[in-house]
PDB file of C-alpha atoms in Angstrom:
ATOM      1  CA  UNK A   1      69.971-120.014  89.570  1.00  0.00           C
ATOM      2  CA  UNK A   2      68.565-116.865  88.021  1.00  0.00           C
ATOM      3  CA  UNK A   3      64.756-116.583  88.204  1.00  0.00           C
ATOM      4  CA  UNK A   4      63.661-113.080  87.347  1.00  0.00           C
ATOM      5  CA  UNK A   5      60.752-111.581  89.249  1.00  0.00           C
ATOM      6  CA  UNK A   6      59.539-109.461  86.320  1.00  0.00           C
ATOM      7  CA  UNK A   7      58.895-112.517  84.099  1.00  0.00           C
ATOM      8  CA  UNK A   8      56.200-115.196  83.924  1.00  0.00           C
ATOM      9  CA  UNK A   9      57.013-118.878  83.494  1.00  0.00           C
ATOM     10  CA  UNK A  10      55.356-121.950  81.986  1.00  0.00           C
ATOM     11  CA  UNK A  11      55.395-125.436  83.480  1.00  0.00           C
ATOM     12  CA  UNK A  12      57.552-126.407  80.470  1.00  0.00           C
ATOM     13  CA  UNK A  13      60.261-123.931  81.611  1.00  0.00           C
ATOM     14  CA  UNK A  14      59.747-121.195  79.045  1.00  0.00           C
ATOM     15  CA  UNK A  15      59.828-117.617  80.310  1.00  0.00           C
ATOM     16  CA  UNK A  16      57.543-114.874  79.006  1.00  0.00           C
ATOM     17  CA  UNK A  17      57.845-111.080  79.048  1.00  0.00           C
ATOM     18  CA  UNK A  18      54.648-109.355  77.874  1.00  0.00           C
ATOM     19  CA  UNK A  19      54.847-105.756  76.648  1.00  0.00           C
ATOM     20  CA  UNK A  20      52.162-104.003  74.598  1.00  0.00           C
ATOM     21  CA  UNK A  21      50.479-107.238  73.541  1.00  0.00           C
ATOM     22  CA  UNK A  22      53.745-108.868  72.427  1.00  0.00           C
ATOM     23  CA  UNK A  23      55.160-111.816  74.373  1.00  0.00           C
ATOM     24  CA  UNK A  24      58.904-112.362  74.200  1.00  0.00           C
ATOM     25  CA  UNK A  25      59.632-116.042  74.899  1.00  0.00           C
ATOM     26  CA  UNK A  26      62.783-117.866  75.932  1.00  0.00           C
ATOM     27  CA  UNK A  27      64.012-120.832  77.951  1.00  0.00           C
ATOM     28  CA  UNK A  28      64.529-120.375  81.679  1.00  0.00           C
ATOM     29  CA  UNK A  29      67.927-120.460  83.331  1.00  0.00           C
ATOM     30  CA  UNK A  30      66.844-123.692  85.054  1.00  0.00           C
ATOM     31  CA  UNK A  31      66.054-125.308  81.680  1.00  0.00           C
ATOM     32  CA  UNK A  32      69.263-124.202  79.968  1.00  0.00           C
ATOM     33  CA  UNK A  33      71.304-125.554  82.885  1.00  0.00           C
ATOM     34  CA  UNK A  34      69.448-128.867  82.726  1.00  0.00           C
ATOM     35  CA  UNK A  35      70.018-129.095  78.963  1.00  0.00           C
ATOM     36  CA  UNK A  36      73.726-128.347  79.072  1.00  0.00           C
ATOM     37  CA  UNK A  37      75.541-126.823  76.114  1.00  0.00           C
ATOM     38  CA  UNK A  38      73.001-125.916  73.414  1.00  0.00           C
ATOM     39  CA  UNK A  39      74.330-126.748  69.948  1.00  0.00           C
ATOM     40  CA  UNK A  40      71.271-126.321  67.679  1.00  0.00           C
ATOM     41  CA  UNK A  41      68.022-124.365  67.687  1.00  0.00           C
ATOM     42  CA  UNK A  42      65.082-124.697  65.305  1.00  0.00           C
ATOM     43  CA  UNK A  43      62.565-121.847  65.367  1.00  0.00           C
ATOM     44  CA  UNK A  44      59.235-121.326  63.548  1.00  0.00           C
ATOM     45  CA  UNK A  45      58.743-119.024  60.585  1.00  0.00           C
ATOM     46  CA  UNK A  46      57.437-115.526  61.124  1.00  0.00           C
ATOM     47  CA  UNK A  47      53.674-115.552  60.632  1.00  0.00           C
ATOM     48  CA  UNK A  48      53.167-118.972  62.226  1.00  0.00           C
ATOM     49  CA  UNK A  49      50.065-119.078  64.403  1.00  0.00           C
ATOM     50  CA  UNK A  50      50.525-120.933  67.689  1.00  0.00           C
ATOM     51  CA  UNK A  51      48.143-122.326  70.260  1.00  0.00           C
ATOM     52  CA  UNK A  52      49.090-122.467  73.916  1.00  0.00           C
ATOM     53  CA  UNK A  53      51.082-125.636  74.539  1.00  0.00           C
ATOM     54  CA  UNK A  54      51.827-126.227  70.844  1.00  0.00           C
ATOM     55  CA  UNK A  55      55.349-127.289  69.912  1.00  0.00           C
ATOM     56  CA  UNK A  56      57.036-124.514  67.957  1.00  0.00           C
ATOM     57  CA  UNK A  57      60.683-125.426  67.890  1.00  0.00           C
ATOM     58  CA  UNK A  58      63.505-127.671  68.999  1.00  0.00           C
ATOM     59  CA  UNK A  59      66.570-127.147  71.159  1.00  0.00           C
ATOM     60  CA  UNK A  60      69.369-129.660  70.860  1.00  0.00           C
ATOM     61  CA  UNK A  61      72.123-129.852  73.442  1.00  0.00           C
ATOM     62  CA  UNK A  62      75.008-132.196  74.067  1.00  0.00           C
ATOM     63  CA  UNK A  63      72.684-134.098  76.425  1.00  0.00           C
ATOM     64  CA  UNK A  64      69.285-134.168  74.707  1.00  0.00           C
ATOM     65  CA  UNK A  65      66.880-132.883  72.088  1.00  0.00           C
ATOM     66  CA  UNK A  66      63.910-131.022  73.563  1.00  0.00           C
ATOM     67  CA  UNK A  67      60.767-129.575  72.058  1.00  0.00           C
ATOM     68  CA  UNK A  68      59.865-125.977  72.839  1.00  0.00           C
ATOM     69  CA  UNK A  69      56.224-125.262  73.689  1.00  0.00           C
ATOM     70  CA  UNK A  70      54.297-122.040  73.168  1.00  0.00           C
ATOM     71  CA  UNK A  71      53.438-120.615  76.594  1.00  0.00           C
ATOM     72  CA  UNK A  72      50.885-118.273  74.986  1.00  0.00           C
ATOM     73  CA  UNK A  73      48.699-118.282  71.866  1.00  0.00           C
ATOM     74  CA  UNK A  74      49.207-115.926  68.964  1.00  0.00           C
ATOM     75  CA  UNK A  75      51.190-115.143  65.830  1.00  0.00           C
ATOM     76  CA  UNK A  76      54.975-115.281  65.657  1.00  0.00           C
ATOM     77  CA  UNK A  77      56.005-111.741  64.691  1.00  0.00           C
ATOM     78  CA  UNK A  78      59.766-112.042  65.229  1.00  0.00           C
ATOM     79  CA  UNK A  79      62.384-114.725  65.734  1.00  0.00           C
ATOM     80  CA  UNK A  80      65.896-114.394  67.141  1.00  0.00           C
ATOM     81  CA  UNK A  81      67.800-114.536  63.840  1.00  0.00           C
ATOM     82  CA  UNK A  82      71.158-114.901  65.623  1.00  0.00           C
ATOM     83  CA  UNK A  83      70.361-118.170  67.408  1.00  0.00           C
ATOM     84  CA  UNK A  84      70.866-120.585  64.495  1.00  0.00           C
ATOM     85  CA  UNK A  85      74.466-119.345  64.193  1.00  0.00           C
ATOM     86  CA  UNK A  86      75.087-118.842  67.916  1.00  0.00           C
ATOM     87  CA  UNK A  87      72.812-121.234  69.854  1.00  0.00           C
ATOM     88  CA  UNK A  88      75.107-120.954  72.891  1.00  0.00           C
ATOM     89  CA  UNK A  89      73.473-117.565  73.603  1.00  0.00           C
ATOM     90  CA  UNK A  90      70.713-119.600  75.264  1.00  0.00           C
ATOM     91  CA  UNK A  91      73.307-120.766  77.809  1.00  0.00           C
ATOM     92  CA  UNK A  92      75.195-117.501  78.224  1.00  0.00           C
ATOM     93  CA  UNK A  93      72.229-115.099  78.242  1.00  0.00           C
ATOM     94  CA  UNK A  94      68.895-116.943  78.554  1.00  0.00           C
ATOM     95  CA  UNK A  95      66.894-113.830  79.462  1.00  0.00           C
ATOM     96  CA  UNK A  96      68.404-111.303  77.056  1.00  0.00           C
ATOM     97  CA  UNK A  97      70.408-112.381  73.974  1.00  0.00           C
ATOM     98  CA  UNK A  98      69.017-115.945  74.090  1.00  0.00           C
ATOM     99  CA  UNK A  99      65.341-115.076  73.568  1.00  0.00           C
ATOM    100  CA  UNK A 100      63.604-117.296  70.997  1.00  0.00           C
ATOM    101  CA  UNK A 101      60.500-115.686  69.510  1.00  0.00           C
ATOM    102  CA  UNK A 102      58.105-112.787  69.890  1.00  0.00           C
ATOM    103  CA  UNK A 103      54.422-113.652  69.732  1.00  0.00           C
ATOM    104  CA  UNK A 104      51.566-111.188  69.143  1.00  0.00           C
ATOM    105  CA  UNK A 105      49.037-112.355  71.713  1.00  0.00           C
ATOM    106  CA  UNK A 106      45.721-113.688  70.461  1.00  0.00           C
ATOM    107  CA  UNK A 107      44.338-113.268  73.996  1.00  0.00           C
ATOM    108  CA  UNK A 108      45.771-112.421  77.362  1.00  0.00           C
ATOM    109  CA  UNK A 109      46.949-115.542  79.189  1.00  0.00           C
ATOM    110  CA  UNK A 110      44.286-116.878  81.530  1.00  0.00           C
ATOM    111  CA  UNK A 111      44.800-116.536  85.267  1.00  0.00           C
ATOM    112  CA  UNK A 112      46.963-119.388  86.460  1.00  0.00           C
ATOM    113  CA  UNK A 113      48.170-120.261  82.946  1.00  0.00           C
ATOM    114  CA  UNK A 114      51.597-118.776  83.651  1.00  0.00           C
ATOM    115  CA  UNK A 115      53.438-118.756  86.970  1.00  0.00           C
ATOM    116  CA  UNK A 116      55.052-115.806  88.679  1.00  0.00           C
ATOM    117  CA  UNK A 117      58.661-116.158  89.870  1.00  0.00           C
ATOM    118  CA  UNK A 118      57.664-117.382  93.326  1.00  0.00           C
ATOM    119  CA  UNK A 119      55.405-120.119  91.944  1.00  0.00           C
ATOM    120  CA  UNK A 120      58.085-121.117  89.421  1.00  0.00           C
ATOM    121  CA  UNK A 121      60.680-121.443  92.189  1.00  0.00           C
ATOM    122  CA  UNK A 122      58.292-123.746  94.038  1.00  0.00           C
ATOM    123  CA  UNK A 123      57.664-125.731  90.826  1.00  0.00           C
ATOM    124  CA  UNK A 124      61.324-126.418  90.128  1.00  0.00           C
ATOM    125  CA  UNK A 125      62.033-127.155  93.799  1.00  0.00           C
ATOM    126  CA  UNK A 126      59.724-130.156  93.414  1.00  0.00           C
ATOM    127  CA  UNK A 127      61.729-131.527  90.475  1.00  0.00           C
TER     128      UNK A 127
END
């Protein structure tokens, strides 16, 4: 299982890469493996304002339909336009081509709000 040290993770299995006040968000390798083959993705519109923990989209796989939760608060400034046509990118490249949205941070995440790779490994080991 691929858990990247340079990323932060939410308890809902989203990953976050923060650069210059913009958070790129996707679904962790653990989550995409648990879902199975992703066949549909619904993403928010650009300009949508999200609160931490708010549902912002849906991922449907051959096994289940799952909500996607915002791991940070802010405004959606970009969405992965390729995912509706090629949702399998979430399975084949969860940390690069399968990213979901980019969020302009309203505030920096509070300490402990997101996990580092080590804490995320411990979290999924309990599941």
